[in-house]
Coordinates of C-alpha atoms in Angstrom, one line a residue:
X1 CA 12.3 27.4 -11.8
X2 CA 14.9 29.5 -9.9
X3 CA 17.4 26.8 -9.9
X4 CA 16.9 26.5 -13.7
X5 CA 17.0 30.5 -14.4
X6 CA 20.5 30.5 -12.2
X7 CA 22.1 28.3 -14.4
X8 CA 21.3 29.2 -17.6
X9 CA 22.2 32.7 -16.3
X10 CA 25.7 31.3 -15.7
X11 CA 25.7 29.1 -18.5
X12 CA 25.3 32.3 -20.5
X13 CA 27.7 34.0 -18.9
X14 CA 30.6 31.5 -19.0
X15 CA 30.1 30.7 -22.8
X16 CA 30.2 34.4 -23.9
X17 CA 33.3 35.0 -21.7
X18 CA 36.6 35.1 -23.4
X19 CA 39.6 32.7 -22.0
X20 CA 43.3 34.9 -22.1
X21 CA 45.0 30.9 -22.1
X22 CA 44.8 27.2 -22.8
X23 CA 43.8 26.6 -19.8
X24 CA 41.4 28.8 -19.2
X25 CA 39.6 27.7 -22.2
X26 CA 40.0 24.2 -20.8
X27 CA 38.5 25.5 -17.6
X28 CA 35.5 27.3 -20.2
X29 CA 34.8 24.1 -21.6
X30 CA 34.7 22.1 -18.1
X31 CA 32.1 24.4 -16.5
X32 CA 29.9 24.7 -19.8
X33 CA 30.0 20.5 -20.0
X34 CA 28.7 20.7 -16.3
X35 CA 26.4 23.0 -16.1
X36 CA 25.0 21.7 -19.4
X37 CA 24.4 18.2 -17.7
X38 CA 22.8 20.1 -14.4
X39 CA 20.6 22.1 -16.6
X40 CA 19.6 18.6 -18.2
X41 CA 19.1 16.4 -14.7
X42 CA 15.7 16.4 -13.1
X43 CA 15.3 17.8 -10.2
X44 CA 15.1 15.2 -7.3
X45 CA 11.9 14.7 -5.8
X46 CA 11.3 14.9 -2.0
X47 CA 10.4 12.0 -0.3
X48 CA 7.3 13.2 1.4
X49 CA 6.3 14.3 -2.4
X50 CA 7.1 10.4 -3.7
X51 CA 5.4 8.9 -0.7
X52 CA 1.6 10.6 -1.1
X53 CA -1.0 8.4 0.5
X54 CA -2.9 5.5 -1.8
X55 CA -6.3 7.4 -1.9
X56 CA -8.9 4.5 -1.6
X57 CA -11.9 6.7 -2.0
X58 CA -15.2 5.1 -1.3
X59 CA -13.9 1.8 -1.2
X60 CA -11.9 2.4 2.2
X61 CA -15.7 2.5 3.7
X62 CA -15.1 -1.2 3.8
X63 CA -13.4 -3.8 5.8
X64 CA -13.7 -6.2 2.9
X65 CA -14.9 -5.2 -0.6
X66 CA -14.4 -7.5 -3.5
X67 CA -16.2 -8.4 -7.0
X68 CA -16.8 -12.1 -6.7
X69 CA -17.8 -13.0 -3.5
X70 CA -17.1 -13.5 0.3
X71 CA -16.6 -16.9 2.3
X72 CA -16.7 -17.0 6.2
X73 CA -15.7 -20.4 7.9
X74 CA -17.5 -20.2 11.1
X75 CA -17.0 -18.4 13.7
X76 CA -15.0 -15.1 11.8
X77 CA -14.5 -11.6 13.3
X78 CA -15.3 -8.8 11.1
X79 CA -15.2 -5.2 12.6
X80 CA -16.0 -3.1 9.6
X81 CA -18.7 -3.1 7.0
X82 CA -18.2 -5.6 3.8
X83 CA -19.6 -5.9 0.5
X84 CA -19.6 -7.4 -3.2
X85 CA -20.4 -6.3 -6.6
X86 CA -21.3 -6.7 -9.4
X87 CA -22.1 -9.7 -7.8
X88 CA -25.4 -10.5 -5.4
X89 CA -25.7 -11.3 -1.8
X90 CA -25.6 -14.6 -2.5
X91 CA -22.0 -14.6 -2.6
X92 CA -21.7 -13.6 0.6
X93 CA -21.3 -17.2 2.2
X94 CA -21.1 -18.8 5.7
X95 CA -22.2 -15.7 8.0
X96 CA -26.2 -16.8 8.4
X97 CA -27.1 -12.8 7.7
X98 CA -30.2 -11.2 8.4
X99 CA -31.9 -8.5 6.1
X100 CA -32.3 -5.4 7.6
X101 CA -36.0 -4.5 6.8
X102 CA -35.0 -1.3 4.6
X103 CA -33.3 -3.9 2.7
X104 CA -30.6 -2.0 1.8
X105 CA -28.0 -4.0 3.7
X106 CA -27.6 -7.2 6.1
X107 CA -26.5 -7.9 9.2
X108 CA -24.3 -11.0 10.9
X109 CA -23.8 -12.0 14.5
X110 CA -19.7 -12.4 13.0
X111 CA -20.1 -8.6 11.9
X112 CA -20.0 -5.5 14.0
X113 CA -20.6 -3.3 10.9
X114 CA -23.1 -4.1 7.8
X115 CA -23.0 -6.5 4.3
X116 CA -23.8 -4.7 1.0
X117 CA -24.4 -6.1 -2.0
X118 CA -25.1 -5.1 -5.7
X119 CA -28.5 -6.8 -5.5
X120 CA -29.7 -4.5 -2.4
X121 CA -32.5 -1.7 -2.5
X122 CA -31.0 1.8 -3.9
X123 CA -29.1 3.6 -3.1
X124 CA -26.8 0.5 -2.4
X125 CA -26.2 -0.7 -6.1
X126 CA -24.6 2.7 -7.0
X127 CA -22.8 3.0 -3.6
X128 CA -21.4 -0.6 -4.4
X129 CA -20.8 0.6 -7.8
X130 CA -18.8 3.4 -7.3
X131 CA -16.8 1.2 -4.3
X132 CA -15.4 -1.0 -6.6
X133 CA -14.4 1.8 -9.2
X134 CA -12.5 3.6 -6.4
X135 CA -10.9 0.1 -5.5
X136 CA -9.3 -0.6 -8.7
X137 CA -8.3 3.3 -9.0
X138 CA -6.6 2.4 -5.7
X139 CA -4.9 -0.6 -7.1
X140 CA -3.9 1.2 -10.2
X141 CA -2.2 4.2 -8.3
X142 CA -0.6 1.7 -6.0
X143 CA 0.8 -0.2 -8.4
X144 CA 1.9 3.1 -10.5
X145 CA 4.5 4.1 -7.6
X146 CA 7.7 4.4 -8.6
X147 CA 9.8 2.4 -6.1
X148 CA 12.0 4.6 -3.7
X149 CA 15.7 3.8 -3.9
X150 CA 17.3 0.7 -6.0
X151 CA 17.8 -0.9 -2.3
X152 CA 14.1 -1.2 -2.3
X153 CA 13.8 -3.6 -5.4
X154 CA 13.7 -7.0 -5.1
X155 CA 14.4 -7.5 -1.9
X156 CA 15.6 -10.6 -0.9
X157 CA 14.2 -12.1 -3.9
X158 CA 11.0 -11.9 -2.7
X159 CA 11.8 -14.6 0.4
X160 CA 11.7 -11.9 3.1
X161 CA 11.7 -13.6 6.4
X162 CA 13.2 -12.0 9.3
X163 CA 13.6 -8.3 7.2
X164 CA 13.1 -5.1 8.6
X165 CA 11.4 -2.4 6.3
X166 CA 11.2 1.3 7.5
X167 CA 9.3 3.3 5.5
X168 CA 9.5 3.2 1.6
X169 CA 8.0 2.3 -2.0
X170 CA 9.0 -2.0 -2.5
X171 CA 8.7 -3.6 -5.9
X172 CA 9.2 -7.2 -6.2
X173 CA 8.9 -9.3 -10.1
X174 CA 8.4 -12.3 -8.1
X175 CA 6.5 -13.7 -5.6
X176 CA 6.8 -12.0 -1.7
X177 CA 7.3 -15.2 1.1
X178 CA 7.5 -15.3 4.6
X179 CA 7.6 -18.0 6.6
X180 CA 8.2 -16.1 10.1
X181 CA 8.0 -12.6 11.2
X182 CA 8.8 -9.5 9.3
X183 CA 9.0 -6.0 10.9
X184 CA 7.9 -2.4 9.8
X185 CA 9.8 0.4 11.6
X186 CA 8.2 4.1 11.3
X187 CA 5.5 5.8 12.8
X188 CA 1.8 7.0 12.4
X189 CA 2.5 9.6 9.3
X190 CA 4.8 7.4 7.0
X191 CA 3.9 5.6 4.3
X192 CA 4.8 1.8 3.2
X193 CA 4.1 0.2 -0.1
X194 CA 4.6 -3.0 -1.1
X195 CA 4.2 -4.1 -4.7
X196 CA 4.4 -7.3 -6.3
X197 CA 3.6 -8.7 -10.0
X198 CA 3.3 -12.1 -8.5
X199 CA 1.8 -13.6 -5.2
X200 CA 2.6 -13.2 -1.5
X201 CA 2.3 -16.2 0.6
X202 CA 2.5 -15.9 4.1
X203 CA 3.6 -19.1 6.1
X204 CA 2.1 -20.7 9.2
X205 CA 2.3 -18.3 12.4
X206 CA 3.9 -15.6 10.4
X207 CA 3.3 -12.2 11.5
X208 CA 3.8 -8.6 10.0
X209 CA 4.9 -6.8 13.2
X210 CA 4.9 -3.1 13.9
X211 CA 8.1 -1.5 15.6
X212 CA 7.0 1.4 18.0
X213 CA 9.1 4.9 17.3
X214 CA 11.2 6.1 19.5
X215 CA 9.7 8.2 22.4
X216 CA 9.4 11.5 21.5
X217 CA 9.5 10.6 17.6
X218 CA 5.6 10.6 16.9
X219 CA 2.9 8.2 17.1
X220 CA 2.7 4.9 16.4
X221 CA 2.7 3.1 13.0
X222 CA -1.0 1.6 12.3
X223 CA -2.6 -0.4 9.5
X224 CA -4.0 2.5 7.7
X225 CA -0.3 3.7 6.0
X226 CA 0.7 0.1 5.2
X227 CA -0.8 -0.8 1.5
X228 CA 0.1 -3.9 -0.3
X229 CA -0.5 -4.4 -4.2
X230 CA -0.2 -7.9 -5.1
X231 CA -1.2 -8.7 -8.7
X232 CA -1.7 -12.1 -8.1
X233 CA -3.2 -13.6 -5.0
X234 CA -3.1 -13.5 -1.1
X235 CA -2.5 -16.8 0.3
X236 CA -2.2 -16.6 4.6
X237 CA -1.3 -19.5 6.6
X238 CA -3.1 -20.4 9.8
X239 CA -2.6 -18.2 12.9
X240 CA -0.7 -15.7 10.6
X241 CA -1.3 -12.0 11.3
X242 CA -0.7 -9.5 9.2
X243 CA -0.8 -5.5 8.7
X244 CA -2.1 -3.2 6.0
X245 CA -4.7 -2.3 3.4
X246 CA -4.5 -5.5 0.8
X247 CA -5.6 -4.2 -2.7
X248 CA -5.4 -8.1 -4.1
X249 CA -6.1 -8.6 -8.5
X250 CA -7.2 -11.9 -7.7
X251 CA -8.5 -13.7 -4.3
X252 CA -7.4 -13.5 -0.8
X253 CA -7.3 -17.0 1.2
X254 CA -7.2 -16.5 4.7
X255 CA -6.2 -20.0 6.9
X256 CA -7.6 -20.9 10.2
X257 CA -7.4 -18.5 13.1
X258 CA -5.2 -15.9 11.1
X259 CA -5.7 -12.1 11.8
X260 CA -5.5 -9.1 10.1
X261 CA -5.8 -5.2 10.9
X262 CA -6.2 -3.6 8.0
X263 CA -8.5 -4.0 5.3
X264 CA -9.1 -6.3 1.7
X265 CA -10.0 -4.7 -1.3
X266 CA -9.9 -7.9 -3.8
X267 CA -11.1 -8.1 -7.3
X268 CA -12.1 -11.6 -7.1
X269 CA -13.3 -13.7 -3.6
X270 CA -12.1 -13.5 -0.2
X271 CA -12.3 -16.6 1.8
X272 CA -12.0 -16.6 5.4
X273 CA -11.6 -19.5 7.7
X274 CA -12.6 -18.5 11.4
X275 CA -10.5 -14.9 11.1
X276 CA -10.7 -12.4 12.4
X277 CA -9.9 -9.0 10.2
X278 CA -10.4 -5.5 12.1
X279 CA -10.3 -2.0 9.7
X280 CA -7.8 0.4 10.8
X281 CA -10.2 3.2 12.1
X282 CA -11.4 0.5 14.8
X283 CA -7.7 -0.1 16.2
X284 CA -7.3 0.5 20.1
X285 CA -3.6 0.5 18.6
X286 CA -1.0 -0.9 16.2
X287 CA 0.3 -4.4 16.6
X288 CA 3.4 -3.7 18.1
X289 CA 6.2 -5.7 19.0
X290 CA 10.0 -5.2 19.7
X291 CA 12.1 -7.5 17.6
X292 CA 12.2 -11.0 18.7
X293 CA 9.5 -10.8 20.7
X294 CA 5.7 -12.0 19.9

């Protein structure tokens, strides 16, 4: 508001002001022309004002929280509670669970945490309920983000092996690939989000890989500051590792022995094939690795 009352103030000014010459009239014009195009500019936002956390709501209560169902190869790891809806228990699959006798959730021997479902005793239909509404809310304000520079569009066509990403709003209209390791430099308060209209495929042994700050330049980078937005679907080879909170449209396919820290918010099925997926309040700490190391 200041800036704007300061140059209107001198746009004033300089167009009621006589000119004695040519030139000076010239000059007249000249400043009017400018300030008339500053006066017209939006004013540039901060990056810390861009770069707001993606507010997950209820639905970051869960490791894994989707609409359709869950799948569980034997023998997964899941730290963190899970859950479906509107769907029943039923389509939580492969982890032999046990009803608790309030019956209000169920517990796994591959799950330090509980499974909800819509099906449970109140007050876990509405808890459910609300989860998912808060998980699409999520996906829509991820999705919404403006991206945060035209460097950060389309990168590398979407084939982003070996790429380095310090913090930042990423749009892909394509599918995201990696076949090998990508990197995320930046510590525990920045944000990352990755947004895609298509698919992101991760290849065999592939890892997302978390570069420790400086010393002296904060903490480190975790899981918790890393969304992705995929509109399509999650597809991760085996022994693939990744980082972040997934908010997937459709499913999430997870190969044999992959990893994730982070979480899965899908609005279909997630299907899991002995992995191991840890929430990001659980970490000991971030998956860090220097580049080209494992």
């Amino acid at each position: 508001k200041l800036r704007n009352y300061l140059l209107r103030s001198l746009f004033i000014l300089i167009s009621q002001d006589g000119c004695d010459s040519l030139h000076q009239c010239e000059m007249h014009s000249l400043a009017l022309v400018l300030l008339a195009s500053a006066l017209a500019a939006p004013v540039p936002r901060r990056l810390d004002e861009v770069l707001k956390p993606v507010d997950l709501g209820t639905a970051g209560d869960f490791v894994i929280l989707t609409k359709t169902g869950i799948s569980s190869v034997p023998a997964s790891v899941i730290v963190g509670d899970i859950g479906v809806s509107p769907i029943s228990a039923t389509a939580i699959t492969g982890f032999s669970m046990t009803a608790d006798s309030s019956n209000t959730f169920s517990t796994s021997a591959q799950l330090t945490g509980k499974a909800f479902a819509a099906d449970f005793v109140s007050p876990t239909p509405s808890k459910m309920t609300t989860a998912i509404g808060d998980m699409e809310t999520a996906y829509t304000d991820a999705a919404s983000r403006p991206f945060s520079n035209d460097t950060n569009l389309n990168v590398m066509d979407g084939l982003i092996t070996g790429t380095t990403f310090t913090p930042g709003v990423y749009t892909w209209g394509s599918d995201v690939a990696f076949s090998s390791d990508i990197y995320l430099s930046g510590s525990a308060d920045d944000i990352f989000i990755f947004q895609t209209s298509g698919n992101v495929v991760v290849g065999a042994g592939a890892k997302v890989l978390l570069i420790p700050p400086a010393e002296g330049s904060g903490e480190a980078l975790t899981a918790a500051t890393i969304v992705w937005q995929v509109a399509g679907h999650l597809d991760v080879g085996a022994g693939a590792h990744l980082e972040g909170v997934f908010l997937v449209k459709n499913h999430a396919a997870f190969g044999s022995e992959s990893s994730l820290n982070g979480r899965i918010l899908a609005q279909t099925a997630a299907t899991l094939i002995s992995t191991t997926i840890i929430e990001p309040t659980a970490l000991s700490g971030a998956h860090n690795a220097s580049i080209g190391t494992d």
